mmCIF file of C-alpha atoms in Angstrom:
data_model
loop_
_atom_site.group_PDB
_atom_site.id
_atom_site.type_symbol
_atom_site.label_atom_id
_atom_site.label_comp_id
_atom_site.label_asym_id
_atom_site.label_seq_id
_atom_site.Cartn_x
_atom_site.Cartn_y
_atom_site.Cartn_z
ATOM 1 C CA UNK A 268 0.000 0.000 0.000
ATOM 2 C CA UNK A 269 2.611 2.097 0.707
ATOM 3 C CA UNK A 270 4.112 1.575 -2.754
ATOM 4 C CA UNK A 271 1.325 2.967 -4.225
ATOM 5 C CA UNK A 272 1.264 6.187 -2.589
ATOM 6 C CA UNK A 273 3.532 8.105 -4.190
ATOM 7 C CA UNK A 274 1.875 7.399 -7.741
ATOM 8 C CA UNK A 275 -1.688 7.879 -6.281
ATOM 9 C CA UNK A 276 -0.049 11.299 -5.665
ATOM 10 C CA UNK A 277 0.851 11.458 -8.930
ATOM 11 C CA UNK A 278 -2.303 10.381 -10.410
ATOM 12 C CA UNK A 279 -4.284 13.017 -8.377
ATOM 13 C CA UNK A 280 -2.061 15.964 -9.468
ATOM 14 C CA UNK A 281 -2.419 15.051 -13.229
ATOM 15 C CA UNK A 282 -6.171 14.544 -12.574
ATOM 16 C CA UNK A 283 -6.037 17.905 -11.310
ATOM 17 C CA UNK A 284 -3.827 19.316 -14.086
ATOM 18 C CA UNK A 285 -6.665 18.063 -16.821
ATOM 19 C CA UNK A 286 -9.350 19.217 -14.804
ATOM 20 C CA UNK A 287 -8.197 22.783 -14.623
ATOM 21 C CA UNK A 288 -7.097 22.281 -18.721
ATOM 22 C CA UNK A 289 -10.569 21.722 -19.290
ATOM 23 C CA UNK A 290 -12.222 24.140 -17.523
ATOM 24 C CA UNK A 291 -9.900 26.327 -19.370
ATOM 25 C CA UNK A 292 -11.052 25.339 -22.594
ATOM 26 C CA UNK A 293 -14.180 25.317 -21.673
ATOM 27 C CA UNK A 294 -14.318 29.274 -20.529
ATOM 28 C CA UNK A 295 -12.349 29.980 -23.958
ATOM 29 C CA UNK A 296 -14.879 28.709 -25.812
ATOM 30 C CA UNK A 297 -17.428 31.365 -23.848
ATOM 31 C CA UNK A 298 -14.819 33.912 -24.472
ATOM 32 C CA UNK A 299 -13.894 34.249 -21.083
ATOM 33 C CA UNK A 300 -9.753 33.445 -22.234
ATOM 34 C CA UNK A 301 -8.749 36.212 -19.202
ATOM 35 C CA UNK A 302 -11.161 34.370 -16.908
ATOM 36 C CA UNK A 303 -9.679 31.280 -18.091
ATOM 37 C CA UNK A 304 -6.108 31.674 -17.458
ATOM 38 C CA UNK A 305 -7.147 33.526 -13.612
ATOM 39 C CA UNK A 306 -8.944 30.348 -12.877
ATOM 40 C CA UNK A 307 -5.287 28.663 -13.912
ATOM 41 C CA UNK A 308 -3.263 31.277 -11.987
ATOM 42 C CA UNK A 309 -5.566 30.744 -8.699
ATOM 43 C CA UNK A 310 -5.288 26.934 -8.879
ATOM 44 C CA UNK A 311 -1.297 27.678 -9.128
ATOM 45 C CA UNK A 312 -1.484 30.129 -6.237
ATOM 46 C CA UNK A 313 -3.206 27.256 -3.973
ATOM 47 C CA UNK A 314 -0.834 24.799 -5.271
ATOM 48 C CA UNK A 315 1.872 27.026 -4.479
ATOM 49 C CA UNK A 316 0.581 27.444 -1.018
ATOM 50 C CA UNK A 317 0.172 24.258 -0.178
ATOM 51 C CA UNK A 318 3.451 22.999 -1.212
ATOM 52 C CA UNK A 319 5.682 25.733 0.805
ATOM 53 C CA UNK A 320 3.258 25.140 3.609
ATOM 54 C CA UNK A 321 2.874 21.460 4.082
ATOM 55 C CA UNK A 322 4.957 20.205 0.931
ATOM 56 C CA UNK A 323 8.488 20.792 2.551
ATOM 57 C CA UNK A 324 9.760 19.208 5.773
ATOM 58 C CA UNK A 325 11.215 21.246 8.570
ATOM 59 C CA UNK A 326 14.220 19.170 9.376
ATOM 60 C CA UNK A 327 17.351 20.486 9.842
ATOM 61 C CA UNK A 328 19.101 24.203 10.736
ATOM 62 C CA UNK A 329 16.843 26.867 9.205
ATOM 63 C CA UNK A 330 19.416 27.557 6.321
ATOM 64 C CA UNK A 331 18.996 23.940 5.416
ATOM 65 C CA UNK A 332 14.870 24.702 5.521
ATOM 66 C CA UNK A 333 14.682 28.203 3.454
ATOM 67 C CA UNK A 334 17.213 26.914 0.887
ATOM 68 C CA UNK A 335 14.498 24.031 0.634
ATOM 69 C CA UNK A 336 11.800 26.121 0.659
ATOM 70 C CA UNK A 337 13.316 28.291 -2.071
ATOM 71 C CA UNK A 338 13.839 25.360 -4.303
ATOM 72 C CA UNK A 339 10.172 24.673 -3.703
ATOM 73 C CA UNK A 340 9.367 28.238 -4.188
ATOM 74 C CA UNK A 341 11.221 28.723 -8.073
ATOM 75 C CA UNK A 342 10.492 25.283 -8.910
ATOM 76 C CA UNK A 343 6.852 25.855 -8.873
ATOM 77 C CA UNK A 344 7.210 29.116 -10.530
ATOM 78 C CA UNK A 345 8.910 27.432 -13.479
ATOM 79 C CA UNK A 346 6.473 24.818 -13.477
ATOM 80 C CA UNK A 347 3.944 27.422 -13.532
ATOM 81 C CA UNK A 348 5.025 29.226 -16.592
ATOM 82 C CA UNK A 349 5.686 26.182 -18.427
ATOM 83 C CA UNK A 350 1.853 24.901 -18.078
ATOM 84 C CA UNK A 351 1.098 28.745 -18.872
ATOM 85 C CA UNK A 352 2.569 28.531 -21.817
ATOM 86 C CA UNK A 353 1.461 25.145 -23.204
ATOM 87 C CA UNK A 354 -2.467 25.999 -22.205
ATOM 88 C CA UNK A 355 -1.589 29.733 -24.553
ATOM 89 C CA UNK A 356 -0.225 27.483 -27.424
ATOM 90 C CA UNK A 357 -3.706 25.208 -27.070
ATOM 91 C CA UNK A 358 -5.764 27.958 -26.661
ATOM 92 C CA UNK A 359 -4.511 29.332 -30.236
ATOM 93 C CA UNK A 360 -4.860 26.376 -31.585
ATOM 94 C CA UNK A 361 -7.959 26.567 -30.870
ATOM 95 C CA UNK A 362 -9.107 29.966 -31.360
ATOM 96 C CA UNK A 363 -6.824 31.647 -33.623
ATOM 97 C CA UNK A 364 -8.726 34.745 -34.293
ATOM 98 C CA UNK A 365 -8.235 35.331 -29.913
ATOM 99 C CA UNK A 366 -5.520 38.320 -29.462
ATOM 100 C CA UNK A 367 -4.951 38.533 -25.624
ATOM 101 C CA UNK A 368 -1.787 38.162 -25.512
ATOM 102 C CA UNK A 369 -0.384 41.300 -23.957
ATOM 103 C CA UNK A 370 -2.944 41.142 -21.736
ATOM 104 C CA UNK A 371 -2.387 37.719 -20.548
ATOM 105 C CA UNK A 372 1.611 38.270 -20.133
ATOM 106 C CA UNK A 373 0.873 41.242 -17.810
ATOM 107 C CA UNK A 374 -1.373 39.113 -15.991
ATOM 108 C CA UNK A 375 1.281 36.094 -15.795
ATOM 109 C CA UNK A 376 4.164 38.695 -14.587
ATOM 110 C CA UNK A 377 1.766 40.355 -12.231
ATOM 111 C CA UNK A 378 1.023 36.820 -10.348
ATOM 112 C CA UNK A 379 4.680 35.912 -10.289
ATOM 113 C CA UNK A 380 5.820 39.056 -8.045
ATOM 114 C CA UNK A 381 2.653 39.038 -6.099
ATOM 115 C CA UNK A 382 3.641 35.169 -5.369
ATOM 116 C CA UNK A 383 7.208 36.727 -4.829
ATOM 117 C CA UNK A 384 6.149 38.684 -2.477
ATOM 118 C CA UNK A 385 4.043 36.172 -0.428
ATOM 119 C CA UNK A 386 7.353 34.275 -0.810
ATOM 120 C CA UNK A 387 9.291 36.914 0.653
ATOM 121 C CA UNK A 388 6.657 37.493 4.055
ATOM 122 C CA UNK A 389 6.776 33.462 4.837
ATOM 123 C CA UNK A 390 10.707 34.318 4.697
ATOM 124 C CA UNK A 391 10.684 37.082 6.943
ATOM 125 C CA UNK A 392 8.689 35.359 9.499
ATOM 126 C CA UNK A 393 11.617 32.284 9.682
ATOM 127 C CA UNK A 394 14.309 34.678 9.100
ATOM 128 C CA UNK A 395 13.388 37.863 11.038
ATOM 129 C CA UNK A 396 9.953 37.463 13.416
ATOM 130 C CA UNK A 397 10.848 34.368 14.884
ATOM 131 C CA UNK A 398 14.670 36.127 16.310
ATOM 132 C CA UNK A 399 15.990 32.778 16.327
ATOM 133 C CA UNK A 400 18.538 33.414 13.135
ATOM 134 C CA UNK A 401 21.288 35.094 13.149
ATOM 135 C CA UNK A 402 22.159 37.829 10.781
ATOM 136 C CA UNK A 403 25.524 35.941 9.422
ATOM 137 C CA UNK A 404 22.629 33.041 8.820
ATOM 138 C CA UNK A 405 20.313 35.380 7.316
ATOM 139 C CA UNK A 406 22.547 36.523 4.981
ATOM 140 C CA UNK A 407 23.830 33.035 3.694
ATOM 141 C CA UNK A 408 20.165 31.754 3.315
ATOM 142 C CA UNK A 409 19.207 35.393 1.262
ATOM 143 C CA UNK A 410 22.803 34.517 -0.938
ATOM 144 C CA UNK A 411 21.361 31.115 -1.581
ATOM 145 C CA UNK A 412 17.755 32.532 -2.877
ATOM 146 C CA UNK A 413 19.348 35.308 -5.069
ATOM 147 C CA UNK A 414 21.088 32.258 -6.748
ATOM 148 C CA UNK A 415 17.833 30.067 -7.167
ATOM 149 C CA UNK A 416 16.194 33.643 -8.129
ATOM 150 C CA UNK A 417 19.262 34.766 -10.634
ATOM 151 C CA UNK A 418 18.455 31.152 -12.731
ATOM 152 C CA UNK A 419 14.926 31.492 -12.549
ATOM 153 C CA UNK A 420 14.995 34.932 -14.066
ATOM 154 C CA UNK A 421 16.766 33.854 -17.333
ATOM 155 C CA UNK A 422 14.005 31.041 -17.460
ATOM 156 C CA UNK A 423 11.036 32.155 -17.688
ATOM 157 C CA UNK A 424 12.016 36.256 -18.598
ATOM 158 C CA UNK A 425 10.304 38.001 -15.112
ATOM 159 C CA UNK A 426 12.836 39.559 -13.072
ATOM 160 C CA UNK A 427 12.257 38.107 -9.451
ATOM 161 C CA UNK A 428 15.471 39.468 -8.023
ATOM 162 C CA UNK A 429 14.380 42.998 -7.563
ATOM 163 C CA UNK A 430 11.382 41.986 -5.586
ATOM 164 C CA UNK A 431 13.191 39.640 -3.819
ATOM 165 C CA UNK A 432 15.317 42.867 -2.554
ATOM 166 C CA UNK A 433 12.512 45.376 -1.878
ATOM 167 C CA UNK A 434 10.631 42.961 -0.263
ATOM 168 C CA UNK A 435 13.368 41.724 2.243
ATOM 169 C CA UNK A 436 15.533 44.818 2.262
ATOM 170 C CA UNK A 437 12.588 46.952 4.665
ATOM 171 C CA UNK A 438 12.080 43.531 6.800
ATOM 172 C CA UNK A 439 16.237 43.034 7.409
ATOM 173 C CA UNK A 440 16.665 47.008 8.179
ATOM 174 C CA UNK A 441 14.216 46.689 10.688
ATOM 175 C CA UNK A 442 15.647 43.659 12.136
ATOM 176 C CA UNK A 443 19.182 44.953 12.129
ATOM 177 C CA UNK A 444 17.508 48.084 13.638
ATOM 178 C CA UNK A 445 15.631 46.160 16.383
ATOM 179 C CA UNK A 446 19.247 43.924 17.524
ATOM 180 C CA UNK A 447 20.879 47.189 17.306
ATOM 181 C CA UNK A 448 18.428 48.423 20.035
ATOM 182 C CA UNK A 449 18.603 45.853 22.126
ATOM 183 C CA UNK A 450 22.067 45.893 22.261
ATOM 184 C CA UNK A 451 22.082 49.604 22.994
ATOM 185 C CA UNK A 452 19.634 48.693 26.028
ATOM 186 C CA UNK A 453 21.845 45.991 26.931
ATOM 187 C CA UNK A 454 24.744 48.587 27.147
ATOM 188 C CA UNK A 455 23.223 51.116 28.995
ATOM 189 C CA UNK A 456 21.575 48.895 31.232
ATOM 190 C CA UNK A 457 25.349 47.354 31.980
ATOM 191 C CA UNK A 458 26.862 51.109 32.374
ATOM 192 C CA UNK A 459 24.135 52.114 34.936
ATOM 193 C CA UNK A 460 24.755 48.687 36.845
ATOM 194 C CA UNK A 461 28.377 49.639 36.963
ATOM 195 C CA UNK A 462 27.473 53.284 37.959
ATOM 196 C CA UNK A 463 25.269 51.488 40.523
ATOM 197 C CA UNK A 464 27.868 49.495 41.880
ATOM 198 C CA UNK A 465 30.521 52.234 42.139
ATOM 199 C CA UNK A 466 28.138 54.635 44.333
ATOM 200 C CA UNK A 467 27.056 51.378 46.019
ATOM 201 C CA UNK A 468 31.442 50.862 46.652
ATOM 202 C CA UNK A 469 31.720 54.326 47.632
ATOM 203 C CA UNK A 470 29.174 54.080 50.254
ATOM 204 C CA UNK A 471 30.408 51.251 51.749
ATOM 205 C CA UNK A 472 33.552 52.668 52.037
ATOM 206 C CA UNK A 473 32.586 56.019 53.050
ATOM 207 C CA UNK A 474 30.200 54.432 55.245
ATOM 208 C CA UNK A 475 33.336 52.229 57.338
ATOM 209 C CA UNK A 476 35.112 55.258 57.035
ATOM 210 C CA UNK A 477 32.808 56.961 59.385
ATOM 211 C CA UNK A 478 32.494 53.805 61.457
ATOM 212 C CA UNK A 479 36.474 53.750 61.902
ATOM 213 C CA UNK A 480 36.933 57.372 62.871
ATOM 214 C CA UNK A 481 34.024 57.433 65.515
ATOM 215 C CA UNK A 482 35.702 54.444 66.419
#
């Protein structure tokens, strides 16, 4: 039984795959191409979602995860433009006389940085909310996603690098803002225990000097 799982899987996502193709072709055929390919972009999104989410094991130091998770991440968006561009080719083949095509690409790039950017929050919560990663760490796991990100770019033509940056760059100032804080706190709070404890020395020893002279 167990043998079977994985191709059950398998089965299931194809299933799903011609499901969504057809309902594609089916909207096309009402006119409704745009509609068509947003129904395909949403069923990408959830896909997407569910496989950074639940699809990738947290095992391992948290570089080990987000390089994972990036993998995940830019494999799915390749996947997605591949299937993107297949349905395109069978939608013209199918309706020749349809011209959406500028439309459609700015609708294609427009999903990939608005999944970038989802992409880039889940990060910042492992990387900068949860405090547990340090910044030497946080910079080795942002190398590894600009290289993932750098490939993907010359694949499918959207560049994902500047998002990347502009999404992390705000969340990594303020974390590099909040250590430096709390090491400024720390600091101060250690220079008024050491002022504490030399007015605490002085009045000890002001305090036996007393007790010797009345002595």
């Amino acid at each position: 039984m167990h043998f079977d799982e994985p191709l059950n899987l398998h089965d299931d996502f194809q299933g799903a795959v011609r499901s969504v193709q057809a309902a594609v072709l089916y909207l096309s055929e009402l006119n409704k191409t745009v509609l068509a390919m947003h129904l395909f972009l949403t069923y990408r999104s959830g896909l997407m979602n569910r496989n950074l989410t639940r699809g990738v094991r947290q095992e391992g130091n948290q570089l080990v995860y987000t390089n994972r998770l990036s993998l995940t991440f830019h494999r799915q968006l390749v996947e997605t433009v591949t299937e993107w561009n297949q349905l395109i080719e069978l939608l013209r083949s199918k309706k020749p006389e349809a011209n959406a095509d500028n439309l459609l690409s700015s609708k294609l790039c427009s999903w990939v940085l608005e999944e970038t950017v989802k992409f880039c929050n889940h990060l910042k919560v492992i990387l900068v909310d949860s405090h547990s990663v340090s910044f030497y760490s946080m910079a080795c796991a942002i190398e590894r996603i600009h290289v993932h990100s750098n490939h993907v770019t010359k694949l499918i033509g959207i560049d994902l690098r500047s998002t990347l940056d502009n999404s992390l760059l705000k969340s990594l100032q303020g974390a590099a803002e909040e250590q430096l804080r709390v090491y400024k706190d720390a600091l101060e709070l250690r220079a008024s225990v050491c002022y504490a404890l030399v007015v605490l020395k002085a009045t000890f020893i002001c305090f036996f000097h007393d007790i010797l002279i009345c002595q």
